[in-house]
Coordinates of C-alpha atoms and ligand atoms in Angstrom, one line a residue:
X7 CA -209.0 24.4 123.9
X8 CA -208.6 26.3 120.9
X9 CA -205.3 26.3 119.3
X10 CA -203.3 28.9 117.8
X11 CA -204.5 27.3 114.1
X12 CA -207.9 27.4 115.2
X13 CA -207.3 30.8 116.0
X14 CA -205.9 31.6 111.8
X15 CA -208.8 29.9 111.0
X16 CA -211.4 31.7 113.1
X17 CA -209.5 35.4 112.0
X18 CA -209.7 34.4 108.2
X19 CA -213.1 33.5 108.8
X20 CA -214.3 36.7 110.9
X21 CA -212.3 38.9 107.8
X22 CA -214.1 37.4 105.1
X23 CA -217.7 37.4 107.1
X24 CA -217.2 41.2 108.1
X25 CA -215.7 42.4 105.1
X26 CA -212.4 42.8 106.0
X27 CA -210.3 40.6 103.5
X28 CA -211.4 38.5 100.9
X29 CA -209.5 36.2 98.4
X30 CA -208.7 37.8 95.2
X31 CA -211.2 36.6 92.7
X32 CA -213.1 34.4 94.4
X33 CA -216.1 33.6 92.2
X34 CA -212.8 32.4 90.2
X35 CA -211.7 29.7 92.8
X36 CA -209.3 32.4 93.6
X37 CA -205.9 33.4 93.0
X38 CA -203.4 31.9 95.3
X39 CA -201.6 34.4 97.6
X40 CA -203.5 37.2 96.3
X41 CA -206.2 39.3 98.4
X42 CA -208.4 41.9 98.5
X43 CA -209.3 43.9 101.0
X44 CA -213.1 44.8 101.4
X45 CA -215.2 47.6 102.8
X46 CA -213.8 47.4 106.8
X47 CA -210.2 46.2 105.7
X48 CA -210.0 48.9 103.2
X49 CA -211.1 51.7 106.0
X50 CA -208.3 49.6 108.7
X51 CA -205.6 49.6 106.2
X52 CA -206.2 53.1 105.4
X53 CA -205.9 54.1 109.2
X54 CA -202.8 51.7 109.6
X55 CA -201.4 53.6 106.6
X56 CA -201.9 57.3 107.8
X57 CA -200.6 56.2 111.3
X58 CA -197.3 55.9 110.0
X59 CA -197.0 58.2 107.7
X60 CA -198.2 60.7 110.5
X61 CA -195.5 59.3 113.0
X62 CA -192.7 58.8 110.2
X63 CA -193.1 62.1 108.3
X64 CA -195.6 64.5 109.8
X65 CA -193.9 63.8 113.5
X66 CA -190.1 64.3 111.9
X67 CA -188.6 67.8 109.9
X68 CA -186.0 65.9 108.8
X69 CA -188.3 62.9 106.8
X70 CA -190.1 63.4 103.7
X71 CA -192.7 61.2 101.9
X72 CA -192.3 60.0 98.1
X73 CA -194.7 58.1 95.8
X74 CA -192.2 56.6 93.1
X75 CA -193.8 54.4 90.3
X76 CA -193.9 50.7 90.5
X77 CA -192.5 50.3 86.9
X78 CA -188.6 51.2 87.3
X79 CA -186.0 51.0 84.3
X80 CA -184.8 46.9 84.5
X81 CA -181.1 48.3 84.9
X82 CA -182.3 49.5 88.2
X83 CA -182.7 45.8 89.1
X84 CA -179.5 44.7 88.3
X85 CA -177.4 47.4 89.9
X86 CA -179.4 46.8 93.3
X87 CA -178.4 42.9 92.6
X88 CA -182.0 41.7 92.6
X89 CA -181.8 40.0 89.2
X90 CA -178.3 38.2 90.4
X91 CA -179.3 37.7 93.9
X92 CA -182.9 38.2 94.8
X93 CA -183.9 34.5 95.2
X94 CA -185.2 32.1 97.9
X95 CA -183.4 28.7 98.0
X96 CA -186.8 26.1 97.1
X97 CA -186.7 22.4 97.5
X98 CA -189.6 19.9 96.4
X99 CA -190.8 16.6 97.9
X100 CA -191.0 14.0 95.9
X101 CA -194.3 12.1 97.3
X102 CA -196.7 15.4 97.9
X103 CA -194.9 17.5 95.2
X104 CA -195.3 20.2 97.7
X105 CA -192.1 23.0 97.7
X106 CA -191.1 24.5 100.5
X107 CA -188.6 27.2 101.0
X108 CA -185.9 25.0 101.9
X109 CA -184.4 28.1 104.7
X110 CA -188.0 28.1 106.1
X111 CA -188.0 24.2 106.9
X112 CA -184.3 24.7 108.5
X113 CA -185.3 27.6 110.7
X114 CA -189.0 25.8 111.6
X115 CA -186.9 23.0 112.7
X116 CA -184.7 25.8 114.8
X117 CA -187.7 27.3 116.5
X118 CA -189.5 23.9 117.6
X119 CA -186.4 23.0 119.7
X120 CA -186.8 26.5 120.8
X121 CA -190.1 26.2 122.2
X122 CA -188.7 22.7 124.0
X123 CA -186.7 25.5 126.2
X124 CA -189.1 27.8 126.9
X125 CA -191.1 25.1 127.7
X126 CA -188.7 23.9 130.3
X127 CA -188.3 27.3 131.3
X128 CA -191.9 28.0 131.9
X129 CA -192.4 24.8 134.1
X130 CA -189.0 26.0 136.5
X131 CA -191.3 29.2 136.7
X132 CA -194.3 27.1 137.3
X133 CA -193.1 25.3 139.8
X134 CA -190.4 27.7 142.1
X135 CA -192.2 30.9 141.5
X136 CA -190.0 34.2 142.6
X137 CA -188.0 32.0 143.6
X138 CA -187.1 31.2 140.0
X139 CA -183.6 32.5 138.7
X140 CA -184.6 32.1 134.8
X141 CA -181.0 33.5 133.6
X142 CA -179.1 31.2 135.6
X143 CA -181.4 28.3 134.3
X144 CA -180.9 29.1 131.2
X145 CA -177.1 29.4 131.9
X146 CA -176.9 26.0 133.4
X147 CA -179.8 23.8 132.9
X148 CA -178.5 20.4 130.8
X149 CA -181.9 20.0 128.8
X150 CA -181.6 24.0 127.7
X151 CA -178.0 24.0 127.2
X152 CA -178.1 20.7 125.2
X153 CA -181.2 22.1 122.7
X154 CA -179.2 25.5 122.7
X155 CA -176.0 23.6 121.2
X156 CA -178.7 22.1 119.1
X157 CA -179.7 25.5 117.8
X158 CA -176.3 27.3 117.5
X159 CA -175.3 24.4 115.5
X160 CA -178.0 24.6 113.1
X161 CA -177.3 28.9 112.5
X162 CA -174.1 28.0 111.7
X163 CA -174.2 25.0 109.5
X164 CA -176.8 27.4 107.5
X165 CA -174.7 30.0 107.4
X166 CA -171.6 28.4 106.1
X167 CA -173.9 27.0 103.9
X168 CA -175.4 30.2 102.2
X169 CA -172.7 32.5 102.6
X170 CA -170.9 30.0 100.3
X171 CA -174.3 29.4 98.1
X172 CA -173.5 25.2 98.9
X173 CA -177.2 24.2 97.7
X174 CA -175.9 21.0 98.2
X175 CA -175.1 21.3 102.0
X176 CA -178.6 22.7 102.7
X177 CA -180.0 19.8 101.2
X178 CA -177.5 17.9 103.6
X179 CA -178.4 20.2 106.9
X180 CA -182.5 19.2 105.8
X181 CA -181.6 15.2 105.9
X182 CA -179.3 15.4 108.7
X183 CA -182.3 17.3 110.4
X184 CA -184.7 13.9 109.5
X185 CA -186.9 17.1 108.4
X186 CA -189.9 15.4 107.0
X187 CA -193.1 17.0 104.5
X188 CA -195.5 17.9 106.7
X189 CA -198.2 16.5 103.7
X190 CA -196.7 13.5 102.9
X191 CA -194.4 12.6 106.1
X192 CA -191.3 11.6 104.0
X193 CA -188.2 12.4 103.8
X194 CA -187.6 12.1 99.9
X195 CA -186.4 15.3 98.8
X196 CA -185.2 16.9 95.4
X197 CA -181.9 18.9 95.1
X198 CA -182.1 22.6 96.2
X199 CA -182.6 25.2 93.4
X200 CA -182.4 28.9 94.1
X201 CA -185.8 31.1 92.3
X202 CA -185.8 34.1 91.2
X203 CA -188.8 36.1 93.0
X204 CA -189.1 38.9 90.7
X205 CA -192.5 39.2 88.1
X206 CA -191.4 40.6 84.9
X207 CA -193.5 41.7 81.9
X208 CA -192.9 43.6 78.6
X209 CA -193.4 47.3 78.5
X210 CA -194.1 48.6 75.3
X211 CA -195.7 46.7 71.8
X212 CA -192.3 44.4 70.7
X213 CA -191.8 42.0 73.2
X214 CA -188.1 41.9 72.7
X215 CA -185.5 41.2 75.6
X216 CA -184.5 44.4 75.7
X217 CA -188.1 45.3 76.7
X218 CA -188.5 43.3 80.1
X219 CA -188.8 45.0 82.6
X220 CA -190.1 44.2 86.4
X221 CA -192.7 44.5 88.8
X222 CA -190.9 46.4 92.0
X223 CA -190.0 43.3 94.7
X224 CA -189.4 46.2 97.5
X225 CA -190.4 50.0 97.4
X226 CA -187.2 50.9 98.2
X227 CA -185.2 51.1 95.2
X228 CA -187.9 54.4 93.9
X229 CA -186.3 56.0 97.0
X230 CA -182.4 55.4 96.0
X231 CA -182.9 56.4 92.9
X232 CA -184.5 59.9 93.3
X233 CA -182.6 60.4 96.5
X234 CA -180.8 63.1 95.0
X235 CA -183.9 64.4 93.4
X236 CA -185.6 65.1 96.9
X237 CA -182.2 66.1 98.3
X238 CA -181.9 68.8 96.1
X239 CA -185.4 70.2 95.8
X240 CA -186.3 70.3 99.7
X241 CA -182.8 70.9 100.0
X242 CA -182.3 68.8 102.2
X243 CA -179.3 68.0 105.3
X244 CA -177.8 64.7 106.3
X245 CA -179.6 62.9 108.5
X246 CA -182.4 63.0 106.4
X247 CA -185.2 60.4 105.7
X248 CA -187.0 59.8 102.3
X249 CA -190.5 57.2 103.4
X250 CA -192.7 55.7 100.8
X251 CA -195.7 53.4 100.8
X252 CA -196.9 50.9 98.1
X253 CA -197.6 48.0 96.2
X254 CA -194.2 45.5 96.1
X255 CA -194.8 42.1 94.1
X256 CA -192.9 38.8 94.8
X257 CA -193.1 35.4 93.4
X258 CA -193.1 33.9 96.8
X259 CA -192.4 30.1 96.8
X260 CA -194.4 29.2 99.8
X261 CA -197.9 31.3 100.3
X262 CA -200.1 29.7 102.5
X263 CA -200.6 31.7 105.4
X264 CA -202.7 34.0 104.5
X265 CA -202.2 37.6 103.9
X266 CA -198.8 36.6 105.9
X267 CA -197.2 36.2 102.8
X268 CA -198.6 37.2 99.5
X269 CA -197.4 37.6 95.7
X270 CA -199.1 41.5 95.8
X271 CA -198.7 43.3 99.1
X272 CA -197.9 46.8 100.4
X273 CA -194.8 48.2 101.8
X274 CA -193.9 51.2 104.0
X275 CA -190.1 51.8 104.0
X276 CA -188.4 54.8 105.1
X277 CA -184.3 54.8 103.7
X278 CA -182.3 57.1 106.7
X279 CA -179.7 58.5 104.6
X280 CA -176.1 59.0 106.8
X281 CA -172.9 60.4 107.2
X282 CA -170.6 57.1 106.4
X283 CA -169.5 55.4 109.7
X284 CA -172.6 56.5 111.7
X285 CA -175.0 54.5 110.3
X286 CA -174.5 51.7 113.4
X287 CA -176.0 54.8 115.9
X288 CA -178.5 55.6 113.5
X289 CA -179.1 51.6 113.2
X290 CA -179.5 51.2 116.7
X291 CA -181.9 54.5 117.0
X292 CA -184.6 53.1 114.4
X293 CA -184.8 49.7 116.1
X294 CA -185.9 51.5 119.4
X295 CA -187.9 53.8 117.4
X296 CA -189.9 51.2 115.3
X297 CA -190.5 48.5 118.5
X298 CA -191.7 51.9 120.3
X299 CA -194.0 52.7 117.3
X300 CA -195.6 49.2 117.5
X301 CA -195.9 49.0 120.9
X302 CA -197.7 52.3 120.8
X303 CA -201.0 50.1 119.4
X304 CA -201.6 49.3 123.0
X305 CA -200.6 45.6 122.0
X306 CA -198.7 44.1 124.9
X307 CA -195.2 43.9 124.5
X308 CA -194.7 40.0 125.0
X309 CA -196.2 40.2 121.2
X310 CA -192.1 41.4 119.9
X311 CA -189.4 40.2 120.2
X312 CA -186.1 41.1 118.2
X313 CA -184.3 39.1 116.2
X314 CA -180.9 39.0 114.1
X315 CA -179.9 37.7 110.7
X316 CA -178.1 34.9 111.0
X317 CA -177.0 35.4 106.9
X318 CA -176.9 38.9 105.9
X319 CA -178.1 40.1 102.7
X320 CA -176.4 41.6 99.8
X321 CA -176.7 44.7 100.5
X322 CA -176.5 45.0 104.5
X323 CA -174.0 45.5 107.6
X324 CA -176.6 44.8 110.3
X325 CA -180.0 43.7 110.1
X326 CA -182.7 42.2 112.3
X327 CA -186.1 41.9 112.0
X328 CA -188.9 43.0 114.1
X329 CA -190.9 39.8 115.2
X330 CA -194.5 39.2 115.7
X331 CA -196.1 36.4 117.9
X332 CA -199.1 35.8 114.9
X333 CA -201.2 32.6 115.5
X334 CA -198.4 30.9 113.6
X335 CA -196.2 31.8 115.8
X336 CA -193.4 34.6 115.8
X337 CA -192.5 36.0 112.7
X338 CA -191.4 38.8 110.4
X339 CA -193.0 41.5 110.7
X340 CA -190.7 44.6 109.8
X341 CA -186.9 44.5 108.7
X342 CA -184.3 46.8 110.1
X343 CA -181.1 47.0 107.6
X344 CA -178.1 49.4 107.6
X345 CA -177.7 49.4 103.8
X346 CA -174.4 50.7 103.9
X347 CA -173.9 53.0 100.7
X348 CA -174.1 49.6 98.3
X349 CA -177.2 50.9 96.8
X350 CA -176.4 54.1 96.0
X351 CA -172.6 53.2 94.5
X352 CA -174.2 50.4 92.8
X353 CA -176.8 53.0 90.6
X354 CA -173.6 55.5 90.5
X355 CA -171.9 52.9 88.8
X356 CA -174.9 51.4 86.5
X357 CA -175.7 55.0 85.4
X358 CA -173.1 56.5 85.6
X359 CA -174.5 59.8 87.2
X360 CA -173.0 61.2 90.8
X361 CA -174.9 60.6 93.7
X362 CA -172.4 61.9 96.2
X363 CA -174.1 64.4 98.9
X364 CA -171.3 67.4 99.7
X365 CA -171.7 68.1 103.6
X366 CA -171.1 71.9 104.5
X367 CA -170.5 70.7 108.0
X368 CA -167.3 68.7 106.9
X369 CA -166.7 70.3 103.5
X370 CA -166.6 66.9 102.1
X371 CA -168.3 64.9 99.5
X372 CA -169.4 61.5 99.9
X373 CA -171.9 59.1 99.2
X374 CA -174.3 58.4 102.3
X375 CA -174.9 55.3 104.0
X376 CA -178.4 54.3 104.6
X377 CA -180.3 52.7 107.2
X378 CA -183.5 51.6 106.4
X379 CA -186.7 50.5 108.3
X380 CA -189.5 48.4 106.1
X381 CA -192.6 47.1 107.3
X382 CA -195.3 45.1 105.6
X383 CA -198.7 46.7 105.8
X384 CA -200.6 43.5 105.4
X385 CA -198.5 42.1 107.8
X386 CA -199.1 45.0 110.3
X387 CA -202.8 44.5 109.4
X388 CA -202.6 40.8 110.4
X389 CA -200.9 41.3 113.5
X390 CA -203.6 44.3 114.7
X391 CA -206.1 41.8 113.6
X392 CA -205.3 38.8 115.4
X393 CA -203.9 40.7 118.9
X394 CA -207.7 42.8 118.3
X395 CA -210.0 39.4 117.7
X396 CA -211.5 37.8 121.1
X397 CA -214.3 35.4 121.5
X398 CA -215.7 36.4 125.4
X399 CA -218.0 34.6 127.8
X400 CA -220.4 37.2 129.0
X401 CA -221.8 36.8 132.0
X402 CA -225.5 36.1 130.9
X403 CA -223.9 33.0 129.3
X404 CA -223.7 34.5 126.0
X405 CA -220.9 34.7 124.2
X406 CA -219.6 37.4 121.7
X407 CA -216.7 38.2 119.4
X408 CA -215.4 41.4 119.6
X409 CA -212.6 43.2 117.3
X410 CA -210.5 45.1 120.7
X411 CA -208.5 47.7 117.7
X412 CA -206.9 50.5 119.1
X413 CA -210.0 53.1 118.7
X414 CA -207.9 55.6 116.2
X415 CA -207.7 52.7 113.3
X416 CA -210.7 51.2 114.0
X417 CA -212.8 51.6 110.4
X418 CA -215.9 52.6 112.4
X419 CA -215.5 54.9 115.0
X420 CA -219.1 55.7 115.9
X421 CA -222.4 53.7 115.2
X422 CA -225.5 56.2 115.5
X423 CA -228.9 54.2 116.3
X424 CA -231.9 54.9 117.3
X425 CA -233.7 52.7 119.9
X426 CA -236.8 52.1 117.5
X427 CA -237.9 52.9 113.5
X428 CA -240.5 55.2 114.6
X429 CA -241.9 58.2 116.9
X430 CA -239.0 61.0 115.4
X431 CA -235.9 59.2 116.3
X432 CA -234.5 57.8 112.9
X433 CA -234.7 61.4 112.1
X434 CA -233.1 62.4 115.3
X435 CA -230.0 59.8 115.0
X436 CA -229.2 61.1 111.5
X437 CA -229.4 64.5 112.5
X438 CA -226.2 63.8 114.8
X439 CA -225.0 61.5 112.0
X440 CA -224.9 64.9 110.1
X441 CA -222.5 66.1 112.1
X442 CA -220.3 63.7 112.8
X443 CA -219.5 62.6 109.8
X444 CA -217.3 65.2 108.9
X445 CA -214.5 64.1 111.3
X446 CA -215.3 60.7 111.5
X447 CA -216.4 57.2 109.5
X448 CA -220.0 56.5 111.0
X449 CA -222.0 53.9 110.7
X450 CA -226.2 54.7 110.8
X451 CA -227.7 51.2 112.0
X452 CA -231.6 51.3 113.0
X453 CA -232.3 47.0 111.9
X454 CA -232.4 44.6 114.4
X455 CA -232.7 44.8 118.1
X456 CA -230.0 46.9 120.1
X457 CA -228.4 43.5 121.6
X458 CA -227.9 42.0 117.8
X459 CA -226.7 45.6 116.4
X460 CA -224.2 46.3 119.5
X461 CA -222.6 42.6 118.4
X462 CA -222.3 43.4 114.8
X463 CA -220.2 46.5 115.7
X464 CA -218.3 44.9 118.6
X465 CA -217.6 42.3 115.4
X466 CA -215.9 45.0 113.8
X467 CA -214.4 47.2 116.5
X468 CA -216.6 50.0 116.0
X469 CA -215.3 51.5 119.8
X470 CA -218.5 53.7 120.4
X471 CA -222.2 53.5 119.8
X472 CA -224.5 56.5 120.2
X473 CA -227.8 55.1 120.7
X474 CA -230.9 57.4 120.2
X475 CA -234.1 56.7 122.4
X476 CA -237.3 58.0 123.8
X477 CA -235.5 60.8 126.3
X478 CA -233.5 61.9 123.5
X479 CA -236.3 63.8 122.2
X480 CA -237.1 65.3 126.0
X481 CA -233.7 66.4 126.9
X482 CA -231.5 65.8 123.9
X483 CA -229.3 63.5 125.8
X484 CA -227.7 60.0 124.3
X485 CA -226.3 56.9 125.6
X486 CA -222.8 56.1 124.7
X487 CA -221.2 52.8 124.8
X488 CA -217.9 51.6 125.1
X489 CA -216.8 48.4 123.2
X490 CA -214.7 47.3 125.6
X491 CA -216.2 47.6 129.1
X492 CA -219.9 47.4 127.1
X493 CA -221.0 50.2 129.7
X494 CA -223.4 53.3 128.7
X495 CA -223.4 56.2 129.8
X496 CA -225.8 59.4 129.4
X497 CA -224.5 62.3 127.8
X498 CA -225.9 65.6 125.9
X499 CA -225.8 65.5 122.5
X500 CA -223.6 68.4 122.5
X501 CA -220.8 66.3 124.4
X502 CA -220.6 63.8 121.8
X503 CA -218.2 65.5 119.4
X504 CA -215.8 66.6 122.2
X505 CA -215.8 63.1 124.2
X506 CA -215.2 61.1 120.9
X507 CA -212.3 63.6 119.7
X508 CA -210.9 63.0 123.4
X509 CA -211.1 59.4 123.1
X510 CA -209.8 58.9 119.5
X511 CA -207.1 61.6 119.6
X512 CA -204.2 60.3 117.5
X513 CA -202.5 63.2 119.2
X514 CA -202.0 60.6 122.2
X515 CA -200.8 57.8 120.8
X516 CA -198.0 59.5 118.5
X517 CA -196.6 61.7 121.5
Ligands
GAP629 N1 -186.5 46.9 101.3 C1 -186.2 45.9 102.2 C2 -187.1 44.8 102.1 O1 -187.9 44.7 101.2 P1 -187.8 42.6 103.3 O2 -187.5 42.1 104.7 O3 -187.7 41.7 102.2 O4 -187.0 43.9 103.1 C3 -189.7 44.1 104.3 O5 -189.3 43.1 103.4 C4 -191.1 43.8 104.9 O6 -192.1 43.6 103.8 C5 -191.2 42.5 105.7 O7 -190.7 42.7 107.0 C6 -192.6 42.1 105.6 O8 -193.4 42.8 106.6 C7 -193.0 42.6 104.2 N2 -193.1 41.5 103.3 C8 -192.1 41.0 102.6 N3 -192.5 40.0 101.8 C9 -193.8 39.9 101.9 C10 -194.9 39.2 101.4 N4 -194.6 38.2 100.5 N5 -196.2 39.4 101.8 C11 -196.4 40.3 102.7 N6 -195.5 41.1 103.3 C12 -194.2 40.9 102.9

């Protein structure tokens, strides 16, 4: 059976053979952590991208969009605390000379004696059925109690830990653990170091201190800064929502799971600004919202799960992230912080400008609090990809692979073929290629036999093909086929425009 590796494997594979995503420059050996993203990943990514902005800005009167530059003046980075504070805690081991983020081991650790208890949950459900009472299992079961103590134990050691910045006692927690290097199998580690993640290069010709600046670690600090900008110029009334998309950089430690984690990636953040005090309702109304908007891909929900921050950052009251069941398990895949007003004070303070918003409601002047929602495109990307990729047994005993993307960010949403090179009908299919490819990305495929051209769309997720044949030319009527279900069906050519905007109506899916 495969496993959930094999899986990563067979995704990274199917993304580089399709032209999805491709290792930044390969004919180089590569660039670790780095990607690019080819013909079909560009066209996905594109779709994933003008899905939210669509639900975040177009769907909202009170959110407006922003596209702040990546280059920011350096004091920006100190106010927000990044140069102090934005830093993972890395530890090396000695025999493989391999680093790992030494929180990453600790909560790896956490999560396999996790699994021990859903495993011991799933076989009560296995073997009583309805019968099952899972909550009172989990409330009494010795085996689950004992790994939960296990667990809790762990959190809180680490957060005692952190919150007093004791490398020393993580490095304590990983031995006490008997963690071990998953290369080498020992358990001979270095001290724990805290690094930096920001990239920093000169601007300007003297390369002088005084000249380095940084590559943006999160998009978000473009939004603080103008908030007051857009605030003014849309006039704007709290609650109100400034969103943004783009490139964020990050020196990551550990980078090995594809485009999971890389050093270049894109982020699409949307800071809620608030009346001070009600950012906890306003908190609790973007988590709903944000699950709802991922769930709205048609990807079942046992994919997310919630989950808290056991050690808050700088800058937050409440956070939790949004996690993803990827084929290394769950995962990060969007933040949810309420920022309090830390940002914004911090740049009043470091420039010495007012950012204060006066509210005619209360006749008072404050500075808002924020509550943010940030979500990694790649990651979004990955987890589309690998809930979309299937390998199916068909029932002539042939097997295909077939990209199952929700139909409104697939990158091809129509193949046009005809049936054979000759007798009128290349003509034909392009004719109603003409036509469709106003609205839509099309794909004109006429090499190969039907079976071997339906695969290579099902390959990637192209949801309908429009295949032009003999009859066409008697009664002007197509077969369409689904992706899924694999069925045709006969239509007239003048259908296809209003059955493919029926089917791939992103009207649908945001309401
Ligand atoms: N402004 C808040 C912020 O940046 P974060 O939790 O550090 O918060 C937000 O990042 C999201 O950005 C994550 O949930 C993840 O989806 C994405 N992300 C962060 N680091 C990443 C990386 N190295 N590669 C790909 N995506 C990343």
């Amino acid at each position: 059976m495969a496993t959930k590796e094999d899986n990563l494997k067979s995704i990274i594979s199917h993304a580089k053979e399709y032209g999805f995503v491709f290792q930044s420059s390969e004919i180089y050996d590569g660039l670790s952590a780095v990607y690019d993203y080819g013909q079909m990943g560009a066209e996905l990514k594109k779709n994933i991208k003008e899905y939210w902005w669509k639900a975040m800005v177009n769907m909202h009167e009170n959110i407006v969009g922003l596209d702040s530059a990546i280059f920011m003046h350096p004091t920006t980075w100190k106010a927000s605390g990044h140069v102090d504070a934005f830093s993972d805690p890395l530890i090396d081991n000695k025999d493989s000379n391999k680093r790992y983020r030494a929180d990453v081991l600790i909560e790896e650790h956490a999560e396999k004696i996790r699994l021990k208890i859903e495993k011991d949950v799933a076989k009560g459900i296995k073997r009583f059925g309805d019968d099952f009472d899972e909550t009172q299992f989990r409330a009494t079961n010795p085996n689950v109690l004992r790994n939960q103590t296990k667990i809790d134990d762990i959190n809180s050691r680490y957060k005692t830990a952190m919150d007093a910045d004791d490398l020393a006692a993580i490095k304590i927690l990983i031995e006490d653990l008997g963690i071990a290097c998953p290369i080498s199998g020992s358990k001979n580690w270095t001290d724990v170091k805290q690094f930096n993640l920001m990239f920093s290069t000169e601007i300007g010709a003297v390369a002088e201190a005084a000249n380095t600046i940084y590559l943006r670690p999160e998009t978000a600090q473009g939004i603080f800064v103008n908030y007051l900008n857009v605030q003014k110029s849309g006039r704007m009334k709290i609650p109100f929502g400034i969103a943004q998309i783009g490139k964020a950089f990050r020196n990551e430690i550990v980078a090995r799971q594809f485009i999971f984690r890389m050093r270049e990636f894109e982020q699409m953040e949307m800071q809620f600004f608030v009346r001070p005090g009600e950012e906890m309702k306003w908190y609790e109304y973007w988590k709903e919202q944000r699950v709802k908007w991922h769930q709205s891909l048609g990807i079942d929900k046992k994919y997310y799960r919630f989950h808290d921050h056991i050690k808050l950052a700088h800058y937050a009251n409440a956070a939790c992230d949004i996690e993803f069941d990827f084929p290394m398990g769950f995962k990060e895949l969007e933040g949810i912080h309420s920022r309090t007003d830390f940002d914004l004070k911090q740049h009043e303070e470091h420039s010495g400008k007012k950012l204060q918003y006066f509210d005619p409601e209360i006749n008072e002047s404050y500075v808002p609090y924020v509550v943010e929602t940030s979500v990694g495109l790649d990651r979004t990307f990955l987890a589309i990809m690998s809930a979309a990729y299937t390998e199916e047994k068909l029932e002539n005993d042939t097997e295909r692979t077939v990209l199952k993307l929700p139909a409104f960010l697939a990158p091809v949403k129509v193949a046009i073929m005809p049936l054979t090179r000759k007798d009128g009908l290349p003509e034909k299919a392009r004719e109603i290629l003409n036509t469709l490819k106003f609205d839509y990305n099309c794909n004109y495929d006429e090499k190969d036999s039907p079976g071997k051209r339906y695969r290579r769309q099902d390959a990637i997720g192209t949801p309908y093909c429009v295949m032009v044949d003999h009859q066409t030319l008697e009664d002007d009527t197509v077969t369409i086929r689904d992706r899924d279900t694999m069925e045709q069906e006969r239509v007239a050519i003048s259908e296809i425009e209003a059955i493919l905007k029926d089917k791939l109506d992103i009207r649908k899916v945001l309401s």
